[in-house]
XYZ file of C-alpha atoms in Angstrom:
555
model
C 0.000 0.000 0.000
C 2.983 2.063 0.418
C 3.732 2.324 -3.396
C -0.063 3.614 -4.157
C -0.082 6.229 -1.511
C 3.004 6.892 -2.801
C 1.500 7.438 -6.339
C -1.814 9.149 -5.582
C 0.336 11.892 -3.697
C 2.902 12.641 -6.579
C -0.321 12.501 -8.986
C -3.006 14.700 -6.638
C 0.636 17.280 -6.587
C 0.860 17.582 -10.363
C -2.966 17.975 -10.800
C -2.685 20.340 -7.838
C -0.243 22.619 -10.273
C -2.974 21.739 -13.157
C -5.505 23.646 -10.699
C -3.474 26.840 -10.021
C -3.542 27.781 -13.861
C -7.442 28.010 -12.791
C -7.408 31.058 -10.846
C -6.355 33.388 -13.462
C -9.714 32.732 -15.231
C -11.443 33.505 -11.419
C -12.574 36.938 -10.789
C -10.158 37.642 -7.849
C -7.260 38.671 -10.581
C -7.519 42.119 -12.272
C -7.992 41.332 -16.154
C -4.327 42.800 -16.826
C -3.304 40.681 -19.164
C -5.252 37.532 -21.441
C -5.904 35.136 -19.837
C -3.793 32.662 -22.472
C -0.748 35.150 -21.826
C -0.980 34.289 -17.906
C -1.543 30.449 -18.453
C 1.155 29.923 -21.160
C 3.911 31.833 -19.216
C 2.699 29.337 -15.964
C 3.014 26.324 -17.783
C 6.394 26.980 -19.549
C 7.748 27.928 -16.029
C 6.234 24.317 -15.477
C 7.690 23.019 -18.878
C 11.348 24.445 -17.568
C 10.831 22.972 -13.835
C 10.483 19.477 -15.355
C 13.378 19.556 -17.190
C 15.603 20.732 -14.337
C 13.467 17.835 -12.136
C 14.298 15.237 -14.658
C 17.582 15.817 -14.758
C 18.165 16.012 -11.205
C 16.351 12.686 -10.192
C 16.686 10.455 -12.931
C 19.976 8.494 -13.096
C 22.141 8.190 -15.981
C 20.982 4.298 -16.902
C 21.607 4.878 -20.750
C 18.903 6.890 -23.425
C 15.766 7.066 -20.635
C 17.209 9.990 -18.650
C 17.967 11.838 -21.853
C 14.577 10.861 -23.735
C 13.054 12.203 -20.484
C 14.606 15.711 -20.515
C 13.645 15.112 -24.596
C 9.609 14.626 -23.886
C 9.982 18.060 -20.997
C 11.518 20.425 -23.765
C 9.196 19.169 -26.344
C 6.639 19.713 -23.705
C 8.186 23.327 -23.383
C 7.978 23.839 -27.161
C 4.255 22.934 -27.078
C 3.340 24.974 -24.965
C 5.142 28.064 -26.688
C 4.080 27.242 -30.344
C 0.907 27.503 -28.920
C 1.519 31.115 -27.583
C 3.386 31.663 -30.333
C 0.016 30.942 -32.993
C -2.480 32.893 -30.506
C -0.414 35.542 -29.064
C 2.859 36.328 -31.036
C 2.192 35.666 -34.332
C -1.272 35.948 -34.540
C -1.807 39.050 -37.143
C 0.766 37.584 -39.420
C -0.584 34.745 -41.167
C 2.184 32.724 -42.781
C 3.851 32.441 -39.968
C 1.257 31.901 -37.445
C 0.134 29.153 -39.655
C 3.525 27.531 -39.757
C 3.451 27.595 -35.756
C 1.090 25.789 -35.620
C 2.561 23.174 -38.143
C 5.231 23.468 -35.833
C 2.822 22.440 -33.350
C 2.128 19.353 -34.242
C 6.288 17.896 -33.938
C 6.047 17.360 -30.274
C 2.667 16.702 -30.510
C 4.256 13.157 -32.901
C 7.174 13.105 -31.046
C 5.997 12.856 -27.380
C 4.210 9.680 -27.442
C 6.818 8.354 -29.614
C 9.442 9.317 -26.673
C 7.644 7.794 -24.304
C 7.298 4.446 -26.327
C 11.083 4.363 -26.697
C 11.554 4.799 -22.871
C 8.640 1.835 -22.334
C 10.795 -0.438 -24.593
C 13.613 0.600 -22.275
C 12.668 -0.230 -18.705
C 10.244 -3.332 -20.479
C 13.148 -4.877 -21.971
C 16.182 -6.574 -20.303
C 18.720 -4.099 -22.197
C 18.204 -0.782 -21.041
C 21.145 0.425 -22.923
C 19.713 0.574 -26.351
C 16.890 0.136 -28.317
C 16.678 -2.914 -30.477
C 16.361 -2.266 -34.222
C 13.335 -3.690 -35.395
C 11.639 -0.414 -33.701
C 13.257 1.615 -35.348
C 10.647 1.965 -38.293
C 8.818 3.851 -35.801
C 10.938 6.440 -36.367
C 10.887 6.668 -40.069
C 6.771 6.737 -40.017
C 6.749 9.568 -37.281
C 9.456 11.577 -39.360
C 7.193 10.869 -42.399
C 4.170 12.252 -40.495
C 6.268 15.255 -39.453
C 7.408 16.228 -43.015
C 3.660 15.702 -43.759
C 2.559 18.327 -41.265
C 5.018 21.419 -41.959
C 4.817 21.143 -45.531
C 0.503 20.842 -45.125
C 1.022 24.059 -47.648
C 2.135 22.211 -50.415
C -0.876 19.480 -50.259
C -3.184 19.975 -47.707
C -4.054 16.489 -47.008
C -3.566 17.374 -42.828
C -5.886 20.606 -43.188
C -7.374 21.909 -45.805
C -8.289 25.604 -46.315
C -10.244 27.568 -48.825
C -8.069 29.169 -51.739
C -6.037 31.397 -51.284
C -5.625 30.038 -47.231
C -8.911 32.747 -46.979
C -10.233 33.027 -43.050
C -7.672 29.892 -42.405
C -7.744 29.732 -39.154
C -11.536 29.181 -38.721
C -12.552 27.215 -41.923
C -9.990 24.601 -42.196
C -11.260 20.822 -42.637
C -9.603 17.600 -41.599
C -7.729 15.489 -44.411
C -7.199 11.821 -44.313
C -3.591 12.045 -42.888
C -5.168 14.063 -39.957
C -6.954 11.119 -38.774
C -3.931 8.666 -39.495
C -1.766 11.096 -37.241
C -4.538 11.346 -34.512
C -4.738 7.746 -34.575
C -0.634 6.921 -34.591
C -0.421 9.348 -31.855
C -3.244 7.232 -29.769
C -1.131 3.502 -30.508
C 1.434 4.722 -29.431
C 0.496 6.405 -25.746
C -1.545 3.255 -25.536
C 1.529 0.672 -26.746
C 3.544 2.650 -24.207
C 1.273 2.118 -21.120
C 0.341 -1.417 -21.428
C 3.843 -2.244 -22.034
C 4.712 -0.558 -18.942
C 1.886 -1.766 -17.171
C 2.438 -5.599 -18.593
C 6.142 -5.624 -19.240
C 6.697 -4.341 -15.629
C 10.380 -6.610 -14.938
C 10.546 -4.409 -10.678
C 9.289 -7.283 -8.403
C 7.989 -4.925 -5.891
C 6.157 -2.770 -8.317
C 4.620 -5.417 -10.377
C 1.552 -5.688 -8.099
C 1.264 -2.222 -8.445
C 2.029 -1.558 -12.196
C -1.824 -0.485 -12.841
C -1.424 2.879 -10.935
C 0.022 3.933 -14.637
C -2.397 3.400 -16.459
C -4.176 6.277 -14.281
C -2.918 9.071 -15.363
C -3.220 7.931 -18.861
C -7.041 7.270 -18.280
C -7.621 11.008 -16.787
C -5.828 12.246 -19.638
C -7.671 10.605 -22.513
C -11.268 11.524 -20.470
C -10.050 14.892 -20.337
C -8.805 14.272 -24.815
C -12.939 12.944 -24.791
C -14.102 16.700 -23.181
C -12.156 18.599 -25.521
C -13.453 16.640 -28.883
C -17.196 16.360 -27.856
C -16.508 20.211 -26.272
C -17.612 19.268 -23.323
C -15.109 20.656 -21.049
C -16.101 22.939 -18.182
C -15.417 26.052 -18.475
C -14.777 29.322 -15.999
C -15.682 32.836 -17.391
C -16.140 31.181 -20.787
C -12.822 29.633 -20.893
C -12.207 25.986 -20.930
C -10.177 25.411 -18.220
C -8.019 22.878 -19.825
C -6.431 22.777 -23.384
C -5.347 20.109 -25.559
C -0.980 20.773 -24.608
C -1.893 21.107 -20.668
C -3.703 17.700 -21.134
C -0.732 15.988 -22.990
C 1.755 17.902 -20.802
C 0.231 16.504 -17.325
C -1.173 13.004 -18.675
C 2.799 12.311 -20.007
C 4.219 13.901 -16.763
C 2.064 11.543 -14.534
C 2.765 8.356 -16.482
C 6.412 8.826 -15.969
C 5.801 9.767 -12.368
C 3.948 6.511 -11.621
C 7.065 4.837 -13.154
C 9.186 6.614 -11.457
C 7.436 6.469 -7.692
C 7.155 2.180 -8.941
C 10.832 2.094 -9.744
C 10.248 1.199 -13.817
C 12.568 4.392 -14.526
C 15.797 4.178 -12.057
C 15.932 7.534 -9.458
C 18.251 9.303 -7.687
C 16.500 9.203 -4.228
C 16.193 6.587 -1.253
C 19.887 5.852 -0.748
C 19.544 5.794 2.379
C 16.701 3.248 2.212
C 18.592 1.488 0.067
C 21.904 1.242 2.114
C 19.290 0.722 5.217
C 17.675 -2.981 3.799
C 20.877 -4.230 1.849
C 22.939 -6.584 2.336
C 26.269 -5.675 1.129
C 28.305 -4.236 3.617
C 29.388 -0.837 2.245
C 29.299 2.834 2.912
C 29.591 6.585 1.688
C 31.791 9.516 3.232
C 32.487 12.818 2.717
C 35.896 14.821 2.018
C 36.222 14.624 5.883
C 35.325 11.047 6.519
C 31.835 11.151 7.747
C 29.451 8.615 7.248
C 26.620 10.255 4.902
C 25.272 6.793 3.325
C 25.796 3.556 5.567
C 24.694 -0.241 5.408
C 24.288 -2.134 9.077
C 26.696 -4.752 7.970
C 29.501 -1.731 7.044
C 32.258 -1.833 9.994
C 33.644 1.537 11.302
C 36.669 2.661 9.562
C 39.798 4.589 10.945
C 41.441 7.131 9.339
C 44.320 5.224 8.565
C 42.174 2.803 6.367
C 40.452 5.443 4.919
C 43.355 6.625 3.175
C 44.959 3.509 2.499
C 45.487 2.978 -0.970
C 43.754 0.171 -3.355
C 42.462 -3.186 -1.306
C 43.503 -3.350 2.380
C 42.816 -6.021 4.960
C 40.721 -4.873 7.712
C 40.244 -8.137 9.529
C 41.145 -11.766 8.988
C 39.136 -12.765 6.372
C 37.813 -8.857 5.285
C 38.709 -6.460 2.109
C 38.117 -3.002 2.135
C 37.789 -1.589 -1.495
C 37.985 1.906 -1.707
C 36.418 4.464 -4.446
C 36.555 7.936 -5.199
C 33.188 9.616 -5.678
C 32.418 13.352 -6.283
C 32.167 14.829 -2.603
C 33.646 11.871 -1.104
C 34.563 8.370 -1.032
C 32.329 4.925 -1.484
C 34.116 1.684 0.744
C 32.740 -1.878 0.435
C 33.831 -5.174 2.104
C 34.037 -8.370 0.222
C 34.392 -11.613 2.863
C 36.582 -13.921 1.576
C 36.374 -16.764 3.949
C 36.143 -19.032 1.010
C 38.565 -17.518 -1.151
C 41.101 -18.118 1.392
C 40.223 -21.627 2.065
C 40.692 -21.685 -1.514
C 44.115 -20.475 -1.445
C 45.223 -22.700 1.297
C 44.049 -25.510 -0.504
C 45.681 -24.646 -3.603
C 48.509 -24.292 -1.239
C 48.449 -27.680 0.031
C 47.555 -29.011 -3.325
C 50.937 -27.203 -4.867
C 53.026 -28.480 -1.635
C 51.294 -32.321 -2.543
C 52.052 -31.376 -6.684
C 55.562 -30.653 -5.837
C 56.180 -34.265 -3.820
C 54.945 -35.734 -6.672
C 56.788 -33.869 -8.934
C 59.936 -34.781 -7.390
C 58.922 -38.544 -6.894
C 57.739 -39.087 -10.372
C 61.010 -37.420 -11.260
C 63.309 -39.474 -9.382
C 61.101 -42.427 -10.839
C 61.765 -41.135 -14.247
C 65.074 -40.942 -13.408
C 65.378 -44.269 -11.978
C 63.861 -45.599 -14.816
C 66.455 -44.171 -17.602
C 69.006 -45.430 -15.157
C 67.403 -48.884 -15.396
C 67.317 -48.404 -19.064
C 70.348 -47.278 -19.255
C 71.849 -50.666 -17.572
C 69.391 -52.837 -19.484
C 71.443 -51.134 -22.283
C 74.687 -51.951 -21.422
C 73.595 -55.102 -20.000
C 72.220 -56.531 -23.333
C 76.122 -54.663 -25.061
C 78.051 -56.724 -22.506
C 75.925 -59.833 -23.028
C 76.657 -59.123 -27.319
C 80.169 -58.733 -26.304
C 80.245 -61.936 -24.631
C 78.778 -63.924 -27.046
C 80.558 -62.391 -29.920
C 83.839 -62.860 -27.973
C 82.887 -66.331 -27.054
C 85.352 -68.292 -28.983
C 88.451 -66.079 -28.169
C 87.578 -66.243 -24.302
C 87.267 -70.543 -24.572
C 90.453 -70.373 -26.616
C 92.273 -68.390 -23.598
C 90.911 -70.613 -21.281
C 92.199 -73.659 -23.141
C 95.796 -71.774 -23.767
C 95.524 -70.918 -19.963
C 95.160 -74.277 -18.859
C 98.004 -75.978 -21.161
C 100.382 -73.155 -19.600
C 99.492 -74.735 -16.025
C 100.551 -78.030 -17.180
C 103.223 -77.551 -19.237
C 107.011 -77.116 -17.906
C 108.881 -76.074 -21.820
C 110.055 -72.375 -21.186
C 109.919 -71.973 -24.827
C 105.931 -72.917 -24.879
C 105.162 -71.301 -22.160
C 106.518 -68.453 -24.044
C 104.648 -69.317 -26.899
C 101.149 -69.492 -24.966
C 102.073 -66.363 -23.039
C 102.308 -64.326 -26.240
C 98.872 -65.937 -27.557
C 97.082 -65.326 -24.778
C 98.040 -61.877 -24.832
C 97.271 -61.091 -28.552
C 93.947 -62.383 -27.534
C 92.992 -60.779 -24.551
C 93.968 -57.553 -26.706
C 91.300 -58.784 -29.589
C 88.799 -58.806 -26.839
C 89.989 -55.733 -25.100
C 89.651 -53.678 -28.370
C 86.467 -55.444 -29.852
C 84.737 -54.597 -26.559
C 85.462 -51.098 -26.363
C 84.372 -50.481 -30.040
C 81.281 -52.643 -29.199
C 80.515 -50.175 -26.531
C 80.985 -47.330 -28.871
C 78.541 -48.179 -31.397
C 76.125 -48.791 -28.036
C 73.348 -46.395 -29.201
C 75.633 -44.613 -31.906
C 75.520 -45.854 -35.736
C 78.985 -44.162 -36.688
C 82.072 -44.179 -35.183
C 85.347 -42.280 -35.863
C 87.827 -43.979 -37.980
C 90.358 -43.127 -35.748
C 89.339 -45.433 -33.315
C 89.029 -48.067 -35.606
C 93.153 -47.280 -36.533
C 93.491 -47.219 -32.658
C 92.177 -50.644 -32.181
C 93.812 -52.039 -35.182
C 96.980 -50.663 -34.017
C 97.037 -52.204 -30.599
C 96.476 -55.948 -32.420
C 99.560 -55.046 -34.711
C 101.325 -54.303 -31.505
C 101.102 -57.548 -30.464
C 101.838 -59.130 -33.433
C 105.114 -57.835 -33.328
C 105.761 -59.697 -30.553
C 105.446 -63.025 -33.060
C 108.419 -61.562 -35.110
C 106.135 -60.081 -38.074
C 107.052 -56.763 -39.100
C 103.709 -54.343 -38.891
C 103.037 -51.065 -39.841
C 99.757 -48.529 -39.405
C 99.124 -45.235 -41.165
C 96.317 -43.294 -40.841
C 95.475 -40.401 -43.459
C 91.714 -40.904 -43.490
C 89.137 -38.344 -41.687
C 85.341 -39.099 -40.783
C 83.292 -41.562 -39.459
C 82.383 -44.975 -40.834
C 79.388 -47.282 -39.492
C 79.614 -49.211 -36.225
C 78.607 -52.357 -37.965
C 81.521 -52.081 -40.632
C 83.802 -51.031 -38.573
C 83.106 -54.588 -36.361
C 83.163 -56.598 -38.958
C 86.481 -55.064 -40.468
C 88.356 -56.041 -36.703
C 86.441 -59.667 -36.966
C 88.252 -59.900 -40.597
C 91.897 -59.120 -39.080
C 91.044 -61.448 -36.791
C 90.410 -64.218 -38.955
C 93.247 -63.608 -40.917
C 96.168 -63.041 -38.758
C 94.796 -66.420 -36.666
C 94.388 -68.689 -39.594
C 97.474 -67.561 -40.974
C 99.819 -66.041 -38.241
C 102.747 -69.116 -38.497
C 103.190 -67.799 -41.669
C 102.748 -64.159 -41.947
C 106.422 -62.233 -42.173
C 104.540 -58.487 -41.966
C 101.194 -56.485 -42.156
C 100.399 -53.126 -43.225
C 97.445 -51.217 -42.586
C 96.842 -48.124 -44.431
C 93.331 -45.737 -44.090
C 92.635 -43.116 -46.663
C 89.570 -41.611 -47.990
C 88.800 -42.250 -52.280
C 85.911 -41.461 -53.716
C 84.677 -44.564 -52.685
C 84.628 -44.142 -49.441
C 87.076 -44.021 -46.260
C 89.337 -47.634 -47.628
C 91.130 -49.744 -45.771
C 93.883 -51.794 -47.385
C 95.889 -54.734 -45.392
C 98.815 -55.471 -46.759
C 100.077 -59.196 -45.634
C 103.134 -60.903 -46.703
C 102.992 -64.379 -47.249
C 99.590 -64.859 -46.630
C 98.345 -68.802 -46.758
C 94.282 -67.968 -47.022
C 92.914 -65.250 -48.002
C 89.114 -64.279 -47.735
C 86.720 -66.345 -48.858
C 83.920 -65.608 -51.127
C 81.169 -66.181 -48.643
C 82.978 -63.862 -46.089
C 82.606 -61.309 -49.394
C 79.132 -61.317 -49.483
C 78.718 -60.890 -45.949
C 80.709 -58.022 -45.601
C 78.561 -56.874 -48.766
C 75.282 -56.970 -47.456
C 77.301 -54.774 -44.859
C 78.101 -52.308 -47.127
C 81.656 -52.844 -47.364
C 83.380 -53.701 -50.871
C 86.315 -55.545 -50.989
C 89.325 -55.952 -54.000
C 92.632 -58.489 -53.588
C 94.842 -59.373 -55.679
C 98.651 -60.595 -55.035
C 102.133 -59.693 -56.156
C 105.184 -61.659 -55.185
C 103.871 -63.268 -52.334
C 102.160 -59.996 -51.190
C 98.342 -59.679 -50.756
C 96.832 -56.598 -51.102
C 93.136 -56.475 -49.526
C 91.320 -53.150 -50.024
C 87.850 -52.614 -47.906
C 86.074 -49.762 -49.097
C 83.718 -48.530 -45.993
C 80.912 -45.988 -46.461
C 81.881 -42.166 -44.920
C 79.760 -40.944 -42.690
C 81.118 -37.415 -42.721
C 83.068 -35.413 -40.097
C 81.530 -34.936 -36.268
């Protein structure tokens, strides 16, 4: 009930001020001036006042506040192209007629004002008006252009030729009627959807109270056609603008007393019933606006500088308004429970982090043994028959008491061990890698001529090769020496080794004197299907044997 006493007491004030333009027409006033003079200048000093109310109390919530001042000077401008038909301009007509043209713009553009702000506070977006209404515009522009060029065509008003007594014999055209009747959809469009459309919970029980003013004001549209109004010393006391002026005024009223149209009054209400805990000062820190839940700032914390901590689990935000200064708190209980979990989920994250890192690591060390495991298990078996063959030499040492054998065995043993010395490290430099410098391949050769010397056979190494050559061919190359120097090493008197690079590839060439057997064809086409060519021929009891392995370029 609050919201229609409200209403009834902003309504009987405006129809109050529509009563005081009464008493010029009384007999208490000396007849100084017309009475039309009096009433005009009283309602444009009304027409001003709204404008200055309007844009004092409504807030700045997108077009309605502007449309609002929009519909109080077009009220203003009604009111004066009236005075300025009747009273200014009334012996000159051309001008006089055009006022009243003129008369007829807010007359089209008021209700189509007020439509625009119903869409407004109807509609969720109160920002902007969507753009399938905007046709609206284009038919009441059309109806404008109509009107103040009603010279040209006459199909508004028509007048006798030669616009003859105009003023007093004029007849309605068609387009009249249709701008009469647009006029009347769209006060009526406007109501209901404020009345039906109303989205203010509190108000919505309430949203009738608009229509109201709308129904006084087309009772009061009914009196003036059927010329029924009442009248005081002959004068009507109300005109077709005062009607439109007060039946606009009080729709927008009711919508504003409702809450439809957002105003700039009952803060204090409003900080009294919310929730949020938050508060307004002045320049000097006093509490002008102030919610129960808002705590009682020092000076220190008034002054403090972007979000502070007032209590455990408390922000104070601070903002600069004109005058003064707005605080709010924000709890954040849960945000820090948040952050201590996130804390405690990081600390957990990191432990596993660092466990699933040494796991990772133990992992490539496992690999990394499984590796060499599976290279020393190759090695073994690939090694195989020079390891039994040591053990064999080994055990006819134990047994046998000829210095000159045990010399013999002595020396065997050790060209063997250095076979498997050298054939094991190159095995565990290939591990993982598919080329291998040639100069460890000369280095490993080398250390088996070494020991050949031993034997009495004369051996010689040079190296003038660069690059790298594969693992594979390089293995196979050492198992070839091998082969040779055992199955023939009674009779070998020297060995050569030379490494070069040809256009071939990086070759190596063994040079063996006296050589018993050579290679074999099979052993060829193995080392083929390796990649590695071979040529031999002999000369005097020489044997040349040229490998040609495939470069694979510098490091």
């Amino acid at each position: 009930m609050k919201e229609v006493t409200r209403v009834l007491k902003r309504l009987g004030m405006y129809y109050l001020l529509m009563a005081l333009a009464f008493i010029p027409c009384s007999e208490l006033l000396p007849s100084v001036f017309p009475i039309r003079n009096i009433t005009t200048i009283y309602y444009l000093i009304l027409g001003v006042g709204l404008i200055f109310y309007y844009s004092y109390r409504v807030s700045r919530t997108g077009g309605l506040r502007r449309m609002m001042k929009a519909i109080a000077w077009l009220e203003f401008l009604l009111i004066l192209f009236r005075a300025l038909k009747y009273v200014s301009l009334r012996e000159v007509d051309v001008l006089a007629r055009h006022a009243w043209y003129l008369y007829y713009l807010p007359i089209l553009l008021i209700p189509l004002f007020l439509f625009f702000i119903a869409l407004l506070v109807s509609e969720t977006d109160r920002q902007h008006i969507r753009f399938k209404w905007l046709w609206t515009i284009v038919f009441t522009g059309v109806l404008v252009v109509l009107v103040l060029t009603n010279d040209v065509h006459q199909w508004i008003f028509r007048f006798q030729p030669g616009f003859e007594n105009w003023d007093g014999t004029y007849t309605y055209g068609l387009l009249y009627y249709v701008v009469t009747v647009w006029e009347f959809i769209l006060y009526t469009a406007a109501v209901a959807m404020m009345v039906r459309a109303c989205r203010v919970r509190s108000a919505r029980r309430h949203a009738w109270l608009i229509s109201l003013p709308f129904a006084i004001g087309v009772v009061l549209l009914v009196l003036l056609i059927t010329d029924t109004m009442p009248r005081i010393c002959g004068v009507r006391i109300m005109e077709f603008p005062e009607t439109i002026l007060f039946m606009v005024a009080g729709v927008m009223e009711c919508a504003m007393v409702l809450g439809l149209i957002p105003t700039n009054d009952s803060y204090g209400k409003l900080f009294q019933i919310s929730s949020v805990a938050a508060q307004i000062v002045d320049k000097n820190g006093d509490p002008v606006y102030r919610s129960p839940k808002a705590a009682t700032l020092s000076p220190e914390q008034m002054s403090a500088e972007g979000n502070t901590r007032i209590g455990e689990h408390t922000v104070l935000h601070r903002m600069e308004l004109p005058g003064g200064f707005g605080f709010w708190q924000d709890d954040v209980t849960a945000l820090d429970h948040l952050n201590e979990q996130l804390k405690e989920a990081k600390e957990r994250l990191s432990e596993e982090t660092e466990l699933l890192r040494l796991q990772n690591e133990l992992q490539k060390q496992q690999k990394t043994i499984e590796a060499r495991t599976r290279v020393y298990d190759t090695i073994a078996r690939r090694t195989k028959e020079q390891s039994q063959k040591i053990s064999g030499l080994a055990d006819e040492a134990l047994q046998t008491e000829d210095p000159g054998r045990l010399d013999e065995l002595r020396k065997e043993i050790v060209l063997r061990g250095a076979y498997i010395k050298r054939y094991s490290n190159l095995m565990l430099l290939s591990s993982g890698e598919t080329f291998i410098d040639v100069g460890e391949v000369a280095l490993s050769l080398s250390e088996i001529l070494r020991y050949l010397n031993l034997f009495g056979i004369s051996v010689e190494l040079l190296e003038d090769a660069a690059g790298r050559v594969q693992a594979e061919a390089a293995l196979s190359l050492f198992e070839v020496l091998e082969r040779l120097v055992e199955d023939n090493r009674v009779h070998l008197r020297g060995v050569a080794v030379r490494f070069r690079n040809t256009k071939k590839g990086i070759a190596c060439r063994f040079v063996m004197e006296n050589l018993q057997t050579s290679l074999e064809e099979d052993a060829r086409q193995r080392l083929l299907k390796k990649g590695i060519e071979t040529e031999s021929f002999c000369e005097e009891g020489i044997t040349y044997l040229t490998f040609y392995l495939q470069d694979g370029g510098e490091l």
